[in-house]
Tab-separated table of C-alpha atoms in Angstrom:
chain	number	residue	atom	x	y	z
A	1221	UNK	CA	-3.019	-71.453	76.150
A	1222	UNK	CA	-4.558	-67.925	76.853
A	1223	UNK	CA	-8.179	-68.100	76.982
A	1224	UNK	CA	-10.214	-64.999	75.041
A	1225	UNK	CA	-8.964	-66.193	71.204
A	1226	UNK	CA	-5.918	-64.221	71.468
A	1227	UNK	CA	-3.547	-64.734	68.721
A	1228	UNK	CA	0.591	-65.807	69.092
A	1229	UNK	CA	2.860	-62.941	69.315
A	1230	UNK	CA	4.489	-61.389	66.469
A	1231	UNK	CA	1.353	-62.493	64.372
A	1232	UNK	CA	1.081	-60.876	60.740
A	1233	UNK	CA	-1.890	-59.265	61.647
A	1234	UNK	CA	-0.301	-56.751	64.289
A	1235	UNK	CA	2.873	-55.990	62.187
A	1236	UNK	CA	1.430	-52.927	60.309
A	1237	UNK	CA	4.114	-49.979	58.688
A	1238	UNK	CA	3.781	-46.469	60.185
A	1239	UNK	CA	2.232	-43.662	57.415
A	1240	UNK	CA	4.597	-41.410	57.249
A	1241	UNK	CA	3.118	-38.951	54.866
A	1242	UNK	CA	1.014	-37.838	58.248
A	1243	UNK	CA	4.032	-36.606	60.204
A	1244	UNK	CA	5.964	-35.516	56.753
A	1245	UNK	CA	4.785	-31.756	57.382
A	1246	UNK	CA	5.512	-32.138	61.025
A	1247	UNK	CA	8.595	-33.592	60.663
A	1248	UNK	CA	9.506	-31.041	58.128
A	1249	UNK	CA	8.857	-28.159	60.673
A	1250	UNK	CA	10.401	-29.625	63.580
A	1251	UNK	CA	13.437	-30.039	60.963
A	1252	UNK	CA	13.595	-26.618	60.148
A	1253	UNK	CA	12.704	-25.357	63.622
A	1254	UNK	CA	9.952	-23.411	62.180
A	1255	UNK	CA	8.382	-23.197	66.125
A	1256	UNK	CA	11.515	-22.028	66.993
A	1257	UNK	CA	11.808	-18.308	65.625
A	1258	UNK	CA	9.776	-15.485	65.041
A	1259	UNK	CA	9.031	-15.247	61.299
A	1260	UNK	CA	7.228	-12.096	61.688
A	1261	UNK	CA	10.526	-10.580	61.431
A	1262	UNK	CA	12.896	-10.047	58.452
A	1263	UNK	CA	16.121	-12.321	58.779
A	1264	UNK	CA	19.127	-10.945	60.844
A	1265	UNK	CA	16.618	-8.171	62.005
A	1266	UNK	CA	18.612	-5.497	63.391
A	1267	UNK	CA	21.400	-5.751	61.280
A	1268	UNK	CA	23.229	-4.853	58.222
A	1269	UNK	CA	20.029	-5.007	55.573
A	1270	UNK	CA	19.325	-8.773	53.888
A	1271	UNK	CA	19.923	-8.879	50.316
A	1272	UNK	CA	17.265	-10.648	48.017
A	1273	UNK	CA	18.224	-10.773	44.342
A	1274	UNK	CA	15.335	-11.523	41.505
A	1275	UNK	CA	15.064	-12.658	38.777
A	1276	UNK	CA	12.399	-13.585	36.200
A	1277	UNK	CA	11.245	-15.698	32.914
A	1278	UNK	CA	8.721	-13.807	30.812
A	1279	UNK	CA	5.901	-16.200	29.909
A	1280	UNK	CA	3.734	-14.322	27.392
A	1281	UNK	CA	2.942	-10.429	26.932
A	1282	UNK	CA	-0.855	-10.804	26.660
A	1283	UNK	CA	-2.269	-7.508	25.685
A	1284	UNK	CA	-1.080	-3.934	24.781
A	1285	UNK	CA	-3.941	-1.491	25.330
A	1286	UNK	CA	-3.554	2.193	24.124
A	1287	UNK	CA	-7.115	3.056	24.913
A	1288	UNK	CA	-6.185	2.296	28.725
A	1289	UNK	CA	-2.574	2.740	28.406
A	1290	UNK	CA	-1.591	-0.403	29.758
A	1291	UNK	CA	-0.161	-3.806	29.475
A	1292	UNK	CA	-0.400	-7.386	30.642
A	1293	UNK	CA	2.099	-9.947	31.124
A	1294	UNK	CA	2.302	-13.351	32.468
A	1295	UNK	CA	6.138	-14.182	34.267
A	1296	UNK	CA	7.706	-16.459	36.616
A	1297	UNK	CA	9.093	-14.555	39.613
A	1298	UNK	CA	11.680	-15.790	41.332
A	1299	UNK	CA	13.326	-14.718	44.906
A	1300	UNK	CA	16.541	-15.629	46.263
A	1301	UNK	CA	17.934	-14.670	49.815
A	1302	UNK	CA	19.576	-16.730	53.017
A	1303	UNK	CA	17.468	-16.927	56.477
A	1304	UNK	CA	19.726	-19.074	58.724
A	1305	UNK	CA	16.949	-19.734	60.832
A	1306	UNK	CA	15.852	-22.535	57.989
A	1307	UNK	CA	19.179	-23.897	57.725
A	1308	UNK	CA	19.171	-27.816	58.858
A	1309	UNK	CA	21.656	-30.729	58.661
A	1310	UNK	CA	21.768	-32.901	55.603
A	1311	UNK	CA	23.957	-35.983	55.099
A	1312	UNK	CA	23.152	-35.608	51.567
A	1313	UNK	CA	23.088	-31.707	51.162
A	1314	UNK	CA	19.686	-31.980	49.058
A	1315	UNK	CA	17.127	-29.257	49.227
A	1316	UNK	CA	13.766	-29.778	50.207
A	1317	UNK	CA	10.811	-28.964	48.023
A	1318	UNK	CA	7.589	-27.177	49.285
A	1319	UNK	CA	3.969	-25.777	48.279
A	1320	UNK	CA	2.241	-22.283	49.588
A	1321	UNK	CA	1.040	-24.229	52.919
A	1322	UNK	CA	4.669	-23.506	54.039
A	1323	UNK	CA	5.269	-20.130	52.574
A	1324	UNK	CA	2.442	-18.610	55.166
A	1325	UNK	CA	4.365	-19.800	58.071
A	1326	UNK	CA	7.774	-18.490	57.750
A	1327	UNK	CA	9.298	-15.030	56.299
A	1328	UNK	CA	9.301	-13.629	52.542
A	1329	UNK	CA	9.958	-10.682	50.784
A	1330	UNK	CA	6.798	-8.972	50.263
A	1331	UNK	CA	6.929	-7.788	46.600
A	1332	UNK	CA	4.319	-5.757	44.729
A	1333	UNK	CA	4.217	-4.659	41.248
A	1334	UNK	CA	4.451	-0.947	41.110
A	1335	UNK	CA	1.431	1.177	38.971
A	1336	UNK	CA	0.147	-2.059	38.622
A	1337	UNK	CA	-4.110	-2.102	37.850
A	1338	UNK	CA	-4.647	-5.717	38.494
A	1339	UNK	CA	-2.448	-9.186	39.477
A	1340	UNK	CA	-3.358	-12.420	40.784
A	1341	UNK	CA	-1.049	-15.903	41.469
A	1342	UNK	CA	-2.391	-18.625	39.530
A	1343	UNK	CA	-4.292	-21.157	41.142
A	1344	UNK	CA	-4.892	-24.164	38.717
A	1345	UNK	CA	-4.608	-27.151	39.828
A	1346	UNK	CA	-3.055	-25.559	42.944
A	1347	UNK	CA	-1.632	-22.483	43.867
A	1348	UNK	CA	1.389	-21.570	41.442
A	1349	UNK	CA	3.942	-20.980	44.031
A	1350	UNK	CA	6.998	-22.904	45.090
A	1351	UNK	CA	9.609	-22.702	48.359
A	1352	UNK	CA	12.871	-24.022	48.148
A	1353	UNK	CA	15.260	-24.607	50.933
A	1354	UNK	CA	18.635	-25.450	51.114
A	1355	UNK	CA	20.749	-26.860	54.283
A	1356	UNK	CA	22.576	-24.096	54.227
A	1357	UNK	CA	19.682	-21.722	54.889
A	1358	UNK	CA	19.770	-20.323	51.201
A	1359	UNK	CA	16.474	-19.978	50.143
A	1360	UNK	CA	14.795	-19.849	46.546
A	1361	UNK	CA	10.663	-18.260	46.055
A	1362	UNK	CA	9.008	-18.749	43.235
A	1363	UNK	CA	5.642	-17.659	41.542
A	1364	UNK	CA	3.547	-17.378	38.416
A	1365	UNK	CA	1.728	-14.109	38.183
A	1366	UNK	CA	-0.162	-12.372	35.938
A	1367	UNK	CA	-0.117	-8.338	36.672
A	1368	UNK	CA	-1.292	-6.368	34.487
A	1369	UNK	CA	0.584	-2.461	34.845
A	1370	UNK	CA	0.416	1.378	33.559
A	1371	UNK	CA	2.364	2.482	30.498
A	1372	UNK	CA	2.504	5.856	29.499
A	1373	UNK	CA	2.689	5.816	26.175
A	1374	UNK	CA	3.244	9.012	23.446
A	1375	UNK	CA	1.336	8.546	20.448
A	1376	UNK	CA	2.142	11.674	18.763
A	1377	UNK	CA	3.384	9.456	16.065
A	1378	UNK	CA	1.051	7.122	16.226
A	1379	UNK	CA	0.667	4.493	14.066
A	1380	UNK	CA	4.175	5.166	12.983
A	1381	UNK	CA	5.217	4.730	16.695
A	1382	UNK	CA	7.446	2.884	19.089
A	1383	UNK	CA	6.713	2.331	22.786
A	1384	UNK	CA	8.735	1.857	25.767
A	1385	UNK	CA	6.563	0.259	28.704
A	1386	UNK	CA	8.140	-0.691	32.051
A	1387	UNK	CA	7.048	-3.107	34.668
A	1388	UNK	CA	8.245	-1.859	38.200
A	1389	UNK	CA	9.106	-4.220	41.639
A	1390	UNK	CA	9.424	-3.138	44.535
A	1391	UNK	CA	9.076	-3.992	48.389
A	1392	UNK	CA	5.830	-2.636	50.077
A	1393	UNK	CA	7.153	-2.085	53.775
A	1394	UNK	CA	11.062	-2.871	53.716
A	1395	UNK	CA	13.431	-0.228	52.994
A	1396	UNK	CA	16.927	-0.263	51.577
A	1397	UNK	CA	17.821	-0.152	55.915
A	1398	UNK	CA	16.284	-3.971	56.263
A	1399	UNK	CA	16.186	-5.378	52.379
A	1400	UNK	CA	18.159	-4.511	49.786
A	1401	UNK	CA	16.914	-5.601	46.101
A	1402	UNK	CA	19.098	-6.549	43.554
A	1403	UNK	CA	18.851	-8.503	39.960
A	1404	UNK	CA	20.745	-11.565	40.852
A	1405	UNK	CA	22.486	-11.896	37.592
A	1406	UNK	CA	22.121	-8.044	35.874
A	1407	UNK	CA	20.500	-8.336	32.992
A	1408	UNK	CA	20.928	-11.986	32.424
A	1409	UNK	CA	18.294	-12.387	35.304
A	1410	UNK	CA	15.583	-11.659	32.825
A	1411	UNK	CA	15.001	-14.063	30.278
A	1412	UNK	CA	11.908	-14.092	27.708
A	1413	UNK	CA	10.278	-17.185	25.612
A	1414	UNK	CA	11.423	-17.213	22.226
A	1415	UNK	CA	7.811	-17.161	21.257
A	1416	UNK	CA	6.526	-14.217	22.461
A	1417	UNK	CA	4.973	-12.154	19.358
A	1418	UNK	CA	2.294	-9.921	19.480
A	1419	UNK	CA	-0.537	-8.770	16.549
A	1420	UNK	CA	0.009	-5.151	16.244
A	1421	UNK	CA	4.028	-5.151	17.517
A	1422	UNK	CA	7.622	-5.957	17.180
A	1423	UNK	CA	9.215	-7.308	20.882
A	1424	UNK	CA	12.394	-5.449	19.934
A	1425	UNK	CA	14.091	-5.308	23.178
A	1426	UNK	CA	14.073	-6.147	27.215
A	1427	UNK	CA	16.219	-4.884	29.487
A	1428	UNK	CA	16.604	-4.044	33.530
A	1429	UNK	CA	17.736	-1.343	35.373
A	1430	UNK	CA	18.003	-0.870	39.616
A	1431	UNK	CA	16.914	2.880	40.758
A	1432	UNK	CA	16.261	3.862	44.372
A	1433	UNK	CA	12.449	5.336	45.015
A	1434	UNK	CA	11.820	7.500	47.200
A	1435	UNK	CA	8.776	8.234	49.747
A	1436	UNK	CA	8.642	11.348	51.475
A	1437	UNK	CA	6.515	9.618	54.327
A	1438	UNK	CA	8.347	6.435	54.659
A	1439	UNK	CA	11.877	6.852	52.796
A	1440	UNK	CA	14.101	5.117	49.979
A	1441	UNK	CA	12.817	1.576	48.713
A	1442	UNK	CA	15.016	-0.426	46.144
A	1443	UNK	CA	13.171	-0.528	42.801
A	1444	UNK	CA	13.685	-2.839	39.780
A	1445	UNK	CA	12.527	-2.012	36.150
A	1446	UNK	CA	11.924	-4.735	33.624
A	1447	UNK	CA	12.021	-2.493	30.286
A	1448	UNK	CA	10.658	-3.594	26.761
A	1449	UNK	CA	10.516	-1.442	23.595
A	1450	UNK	CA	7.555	-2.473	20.931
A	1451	UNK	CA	7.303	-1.095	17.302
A	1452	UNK	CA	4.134	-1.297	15.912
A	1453	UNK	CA	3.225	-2.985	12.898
A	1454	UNK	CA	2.487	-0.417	10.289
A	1455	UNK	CA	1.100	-2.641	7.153
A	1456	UNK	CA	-2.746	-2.772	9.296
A	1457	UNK	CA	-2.806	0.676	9.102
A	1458	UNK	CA	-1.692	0.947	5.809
A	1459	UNK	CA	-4.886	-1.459	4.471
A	1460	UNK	CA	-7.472	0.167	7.421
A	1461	UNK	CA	-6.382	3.865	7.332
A	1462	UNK	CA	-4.087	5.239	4.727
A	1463	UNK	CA	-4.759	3.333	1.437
A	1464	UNK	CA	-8.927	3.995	1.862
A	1465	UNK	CA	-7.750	7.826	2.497
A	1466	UNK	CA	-5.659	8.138	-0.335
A	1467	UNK	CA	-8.496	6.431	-2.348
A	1468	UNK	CA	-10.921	8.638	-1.540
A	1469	UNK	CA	-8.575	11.618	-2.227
A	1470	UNK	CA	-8.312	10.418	-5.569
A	1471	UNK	CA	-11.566	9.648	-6.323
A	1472	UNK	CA	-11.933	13.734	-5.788
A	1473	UNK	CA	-10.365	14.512	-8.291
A	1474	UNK	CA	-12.532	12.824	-11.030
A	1475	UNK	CA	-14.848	15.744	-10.761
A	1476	UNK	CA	-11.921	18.223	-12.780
A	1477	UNK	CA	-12.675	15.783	-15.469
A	1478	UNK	CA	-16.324	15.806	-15.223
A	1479	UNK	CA	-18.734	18.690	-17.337
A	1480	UNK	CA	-19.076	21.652	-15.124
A	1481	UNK	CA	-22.506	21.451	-16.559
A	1482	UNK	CA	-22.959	17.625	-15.484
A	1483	UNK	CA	-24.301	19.340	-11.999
A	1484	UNK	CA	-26.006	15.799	-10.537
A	1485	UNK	CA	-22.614	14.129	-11.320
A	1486	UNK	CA	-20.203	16.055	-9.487
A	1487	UNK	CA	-22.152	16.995	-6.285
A	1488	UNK	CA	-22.435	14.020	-5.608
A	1489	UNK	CA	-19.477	12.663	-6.072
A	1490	UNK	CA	-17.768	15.244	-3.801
A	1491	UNK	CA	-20.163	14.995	-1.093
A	1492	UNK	CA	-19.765	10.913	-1.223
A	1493	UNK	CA	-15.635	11.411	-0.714
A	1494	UNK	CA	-16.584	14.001	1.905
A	1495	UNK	CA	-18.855	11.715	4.057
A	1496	UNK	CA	-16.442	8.833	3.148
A	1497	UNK	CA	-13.460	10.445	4.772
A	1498	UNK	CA	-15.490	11.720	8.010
A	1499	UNK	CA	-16.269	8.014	8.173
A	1500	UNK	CA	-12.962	7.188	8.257
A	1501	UNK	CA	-11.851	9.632	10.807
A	1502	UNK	CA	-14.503	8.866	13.069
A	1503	UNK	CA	-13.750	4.995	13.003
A	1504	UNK	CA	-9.796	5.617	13.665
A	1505	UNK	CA	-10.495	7.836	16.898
A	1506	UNK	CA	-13.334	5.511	17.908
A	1507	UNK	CA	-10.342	3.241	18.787
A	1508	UNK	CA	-8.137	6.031	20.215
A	1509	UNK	CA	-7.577	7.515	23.722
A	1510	UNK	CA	-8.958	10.874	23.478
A	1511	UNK	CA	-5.228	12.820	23.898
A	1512	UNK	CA	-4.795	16.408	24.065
A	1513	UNK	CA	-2.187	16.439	21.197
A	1514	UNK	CA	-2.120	15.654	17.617
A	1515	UNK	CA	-1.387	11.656	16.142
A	1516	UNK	CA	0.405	11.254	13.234
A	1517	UNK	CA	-2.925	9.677	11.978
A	1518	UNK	CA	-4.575	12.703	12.441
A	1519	UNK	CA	-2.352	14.834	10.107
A	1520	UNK	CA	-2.529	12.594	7.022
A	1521	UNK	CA	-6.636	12.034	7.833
A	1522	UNK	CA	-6.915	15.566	7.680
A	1523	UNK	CA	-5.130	17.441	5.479
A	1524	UNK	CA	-6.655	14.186	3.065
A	1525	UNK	CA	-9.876	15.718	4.366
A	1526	UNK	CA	-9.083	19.141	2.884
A	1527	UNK	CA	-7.868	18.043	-0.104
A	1528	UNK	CA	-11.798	15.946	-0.787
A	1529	UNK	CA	-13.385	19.257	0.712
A	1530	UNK	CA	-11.136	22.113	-1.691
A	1531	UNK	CA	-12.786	19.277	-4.707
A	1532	UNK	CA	-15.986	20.433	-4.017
A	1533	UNK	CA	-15.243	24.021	-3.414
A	1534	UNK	CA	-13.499	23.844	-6.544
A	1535	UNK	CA	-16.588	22.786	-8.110
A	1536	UNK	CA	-18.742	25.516	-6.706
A	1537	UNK	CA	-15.590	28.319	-7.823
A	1538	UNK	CA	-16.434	26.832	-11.336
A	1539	UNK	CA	-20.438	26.651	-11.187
A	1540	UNK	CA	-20.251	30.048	-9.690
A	1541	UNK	CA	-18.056	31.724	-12.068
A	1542	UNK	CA	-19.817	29.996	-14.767
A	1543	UNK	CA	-22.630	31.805	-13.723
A	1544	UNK	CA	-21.064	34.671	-13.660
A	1545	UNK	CA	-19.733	34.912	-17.040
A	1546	UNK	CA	-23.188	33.895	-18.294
A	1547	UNK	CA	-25.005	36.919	-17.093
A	1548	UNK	CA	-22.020	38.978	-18.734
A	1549	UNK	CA	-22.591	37.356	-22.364
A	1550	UNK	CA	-26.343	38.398	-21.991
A	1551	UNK	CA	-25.550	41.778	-21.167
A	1552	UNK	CA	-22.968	41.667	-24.127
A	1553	UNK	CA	-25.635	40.892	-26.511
A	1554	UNK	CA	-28.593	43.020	-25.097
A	1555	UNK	CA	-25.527	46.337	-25.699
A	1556	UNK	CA	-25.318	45.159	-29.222
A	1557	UNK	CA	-26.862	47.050	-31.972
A	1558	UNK	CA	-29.603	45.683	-33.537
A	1559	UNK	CA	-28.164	44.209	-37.038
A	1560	UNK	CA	-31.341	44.504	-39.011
A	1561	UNK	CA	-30.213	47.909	-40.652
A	1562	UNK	CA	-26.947	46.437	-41.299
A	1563	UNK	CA	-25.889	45.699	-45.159
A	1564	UNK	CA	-24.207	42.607	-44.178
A	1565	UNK	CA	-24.788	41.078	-40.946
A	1566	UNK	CA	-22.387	38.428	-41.966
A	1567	UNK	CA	-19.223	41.727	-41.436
A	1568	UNK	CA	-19.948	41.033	-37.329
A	1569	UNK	CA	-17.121	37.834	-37.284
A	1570	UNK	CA	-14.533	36.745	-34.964
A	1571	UNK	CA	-10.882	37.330	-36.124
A	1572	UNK	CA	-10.105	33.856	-37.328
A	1573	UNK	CA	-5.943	34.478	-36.622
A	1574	UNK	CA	-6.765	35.893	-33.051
A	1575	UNK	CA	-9.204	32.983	-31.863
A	1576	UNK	CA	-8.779	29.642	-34.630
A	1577	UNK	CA	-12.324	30.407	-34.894
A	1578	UNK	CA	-14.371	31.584	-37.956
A	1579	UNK	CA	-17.003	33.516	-39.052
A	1580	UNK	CA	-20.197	33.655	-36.572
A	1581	UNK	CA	-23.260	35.219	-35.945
A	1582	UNK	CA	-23.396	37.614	-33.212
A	1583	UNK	CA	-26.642	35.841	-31.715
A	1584	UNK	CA	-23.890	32.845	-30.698
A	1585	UNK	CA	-22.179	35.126	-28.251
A	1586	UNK	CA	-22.762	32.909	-25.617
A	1587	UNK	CA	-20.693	30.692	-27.299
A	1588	UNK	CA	-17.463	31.841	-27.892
A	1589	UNK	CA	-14.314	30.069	-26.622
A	1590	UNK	CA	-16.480	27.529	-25.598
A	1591	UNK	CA	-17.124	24.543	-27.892
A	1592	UNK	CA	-19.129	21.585	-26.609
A	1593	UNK	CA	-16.187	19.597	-25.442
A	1594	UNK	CA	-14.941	22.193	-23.575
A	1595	UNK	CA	-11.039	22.088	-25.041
A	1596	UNK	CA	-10.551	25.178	-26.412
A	1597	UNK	CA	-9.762	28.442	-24.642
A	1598	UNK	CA	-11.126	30.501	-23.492
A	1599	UNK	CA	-9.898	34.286	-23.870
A	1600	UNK	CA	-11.295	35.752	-27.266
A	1601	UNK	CA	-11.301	39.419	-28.588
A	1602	UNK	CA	-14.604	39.795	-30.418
A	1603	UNK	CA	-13.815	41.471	-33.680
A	1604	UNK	CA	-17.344	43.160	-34.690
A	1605	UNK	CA	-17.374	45.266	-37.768
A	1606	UNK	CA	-20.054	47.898	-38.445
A	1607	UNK	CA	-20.965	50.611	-41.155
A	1608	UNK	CA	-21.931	53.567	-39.267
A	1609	UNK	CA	-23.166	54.908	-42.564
A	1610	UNK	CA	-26.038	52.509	-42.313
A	1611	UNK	CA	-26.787	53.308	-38.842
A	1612	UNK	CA	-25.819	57.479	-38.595
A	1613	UNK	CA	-25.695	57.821	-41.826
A	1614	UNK	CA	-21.932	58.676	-42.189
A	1615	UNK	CA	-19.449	56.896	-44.223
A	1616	UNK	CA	-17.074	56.150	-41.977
A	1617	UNK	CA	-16.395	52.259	-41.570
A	1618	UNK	CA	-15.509	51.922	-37.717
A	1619	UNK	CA	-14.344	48.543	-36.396
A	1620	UNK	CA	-15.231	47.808	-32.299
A	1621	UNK	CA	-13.405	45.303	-30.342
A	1622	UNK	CA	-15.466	43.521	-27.171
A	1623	UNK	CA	-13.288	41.908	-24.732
A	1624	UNK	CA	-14.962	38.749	-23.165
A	1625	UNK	CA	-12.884	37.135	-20.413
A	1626	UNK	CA	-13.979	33.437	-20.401
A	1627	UNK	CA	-12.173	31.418	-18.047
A	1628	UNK	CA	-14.063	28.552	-16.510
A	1629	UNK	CA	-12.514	25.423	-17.767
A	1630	UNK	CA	-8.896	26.647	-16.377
A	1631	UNK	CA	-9.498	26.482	-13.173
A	1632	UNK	CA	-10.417	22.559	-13.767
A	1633	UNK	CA	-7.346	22.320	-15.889
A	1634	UNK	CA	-5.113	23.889	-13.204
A	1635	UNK	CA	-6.791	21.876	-11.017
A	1636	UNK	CA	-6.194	18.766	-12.696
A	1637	UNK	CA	-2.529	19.515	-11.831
A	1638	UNK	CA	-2.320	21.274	-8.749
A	1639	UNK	CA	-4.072	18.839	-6.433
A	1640	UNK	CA	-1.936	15.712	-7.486
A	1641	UNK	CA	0.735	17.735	-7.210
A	1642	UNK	CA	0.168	18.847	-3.691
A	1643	UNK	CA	-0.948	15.734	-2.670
A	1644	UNK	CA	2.417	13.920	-3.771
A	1645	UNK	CA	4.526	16.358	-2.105
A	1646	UNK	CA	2.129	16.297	1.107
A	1647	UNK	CA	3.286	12.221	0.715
A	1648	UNK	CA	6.780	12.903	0.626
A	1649	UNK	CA	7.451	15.087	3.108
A	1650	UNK	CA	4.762	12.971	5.757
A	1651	UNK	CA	6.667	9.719	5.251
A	1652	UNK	CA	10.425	11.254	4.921
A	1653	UNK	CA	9.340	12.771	8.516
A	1654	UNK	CA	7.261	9.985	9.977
A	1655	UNK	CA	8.868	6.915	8.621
């Protein structure tokens, strides 16, 4: 027996299993030789250029912005090439599975998102990127991005519009010499969740095309295009924009029933629809870009404008006319002879069959053609008779006829036609073109 305690061989207490998981990533690299070449440079450097095809899964299309004329979308981005440098031996031929921590150490395409404003990999829990590799040397990248890009968009026919925004790939320092870019399965290689939807459009359409791009300072770079057209929803306009508009249009044209002489009624009334469609303009450009060119919007906002503002002119033709034809009728009456040395004043009359009217006394000049409710017309011929004999002394009847031109209640009348009428056709031909 040993002295010191010592315990027989092959004890329990000595027989203790390696942990592996400390040597996994080390075994991985010496596996795939990872010490062994220079990742710095792109596979089969020197040769005929290494093609990487790409494909991707649209997660979500997050925002659509015209004030900044841009988009953002959320996508799984996926690389495919072949570095024989990873290539190992496999019994089983199984891939092997790995996190970022590997991706810094050996080579990958360096994609970047062309016109694009901001991107970032996710991070939660860990970083959102995966490296496959395959015995064989094939090699699959993946990653979850968020980018969000420039699109040009035209909105002369805005909110009537559609809009075709693009979201552009591209390799930063490889040309189509060292990497050549491909989709890896044409337009199959882009495939979009079936729930995608978006408040103000209609996802009608994605599509992807390969162009070459070219750099006059470092030369042609393969470029891929993911393409997607959106139609805007035109029913929140309709509630927001063109019903209130056409409203307030309407509402004008209450004043051509109105009383010209019901002045604190219809002033206001056109200066409410006035300020109510300025209102309205302002609060639809508020949430515009400020473009050089006209919207679509803009022509139905302002020619409703127009029509609200020709309401009150029309108004202030009638007051002003009114006026007008007022000061004649007291001229009228101060250029008519006194009747006081007349027989019969009761001779002065209006022609009954010319006017509808009858008999009145030439004091009620003011009056004629223009009965309280304001229905009747509006051109008379005054019919006065007078006895010269009474007045020179002569017997010789004479008869004189005054013409008074009153016209102010047509122009309300017209009116009362004319502006619906415009205002429908305007309608027609704005949605026959726009729609």
């Amino acid at each position: 027996m040993e002295g010191g305690g010592g315990q027989k061989p092959g004890s329990p207490i000595y027989k203790r299993s390696p942990d592996m998981t400390k040597n996994l990533m080390t075994k991985s690299e010496q596996l795939l030789r990872i010490d062994d070449h220079d990742f710095t440079m792109r596979p089969a450097f020197g040769g005929p250029p290494i093609p990487v095809g790409v494909d991707v899964q649209v997660e979500s299309l997050d925002t659509i912005s015209e004030v900044d004329m841009d988009f953002t979308m959320t996508l799984y981005l996926r690389h495919y090439w072949k570095d024989e440098r990873l290539a190992f031996q496999s019994t089983n031929n199984q891939s092997m599975t790995f996190d970022s921590r590997l991706v810094k150490k050996i080579w990958v395409p360096d994609m970047f998102f062309v016109h694009s404003k901001r991107s970032f990999i996710h991070d939660t829990t860990t970083d959102n990127v995966m490296l496959r590799v395959y015995p064989d040397g094939n090699v699959l990248y993946s990653l979850r991005v968020t980018v969000t890009a420039m699109c040009n968009m035209d909105l002369s026919r805005f909110p009537l519009d559609t809009q075709t925004c693009s979201l552009e790939i591209e390799s930063y320092a490889y040309t189509d010499d060292d990497l050549m870019l491909y989709w890896k399965k044409g337009n199959e290689s882009l495939n979009t969740d079936d729930r995608i939807s978006l408040s103000q459009f209609l996802i009608q359409k994605f599509h992807t095309t390969t162009k070459l791009a070219f750099y006059s300072s470092t030369g042609w770079y393969n470029r891929l295009y993911i393409h997607f057209t959106l139609r805007r929803h035109i029913f929140f306009f309709l509630l927001q924009t063109y019903f209130p508009a056409t409203l307030m249009v309407m509402l004008s044209w209450v004043s051509f029933w109105i009383d010209r002489r019901a002045v604190p009624a219809r002033v206001p009334l056109g200066i409410t629809t006035v300020l109510t469609m300025s209102t309205i303009i302002t609060g639809v450009n508020a949430s515009m870009p400020r473009v050089s060119y006209i919207k679509a919007v803009d022509i139905y906002l302002w020619v409703s404008f127009v029509f609200v503002f020709l309401s009150v002119i029309e108004y202030a033709a009638v007051n002003y006319l009114s006026t007008v034809q007022e000061r004649k009728e007291r001229k009228l009456r101060e250029r008519l002879p006194c009747t006081c040395g007349i027989g019969n004043p009761d001779e002065m009359m209006i022609d009954p069959q010319i006017t509808g009217y009858g008999s009145m006394d030439v004091n009620t000049t003011g009056n004629y053609g223009m009965p309280e409710n304001g229905g009747r017309q509006e051109r008379i011929m005054a019919q006065v008779a007078l006895n010269d004999s009474q007045i020179t002394g002569q017997v010789r009847p004479s008869r004189g006829y005054v013409n008074v031109w009153i016209d102010t209640h047509a122009i309300d009348k017209y009116s009362r036609v004319v502006f619906p009428g415009a205002y429908i056709l305007f309608n027609i031909i704005y949605w026959s073109i726009y729609s």
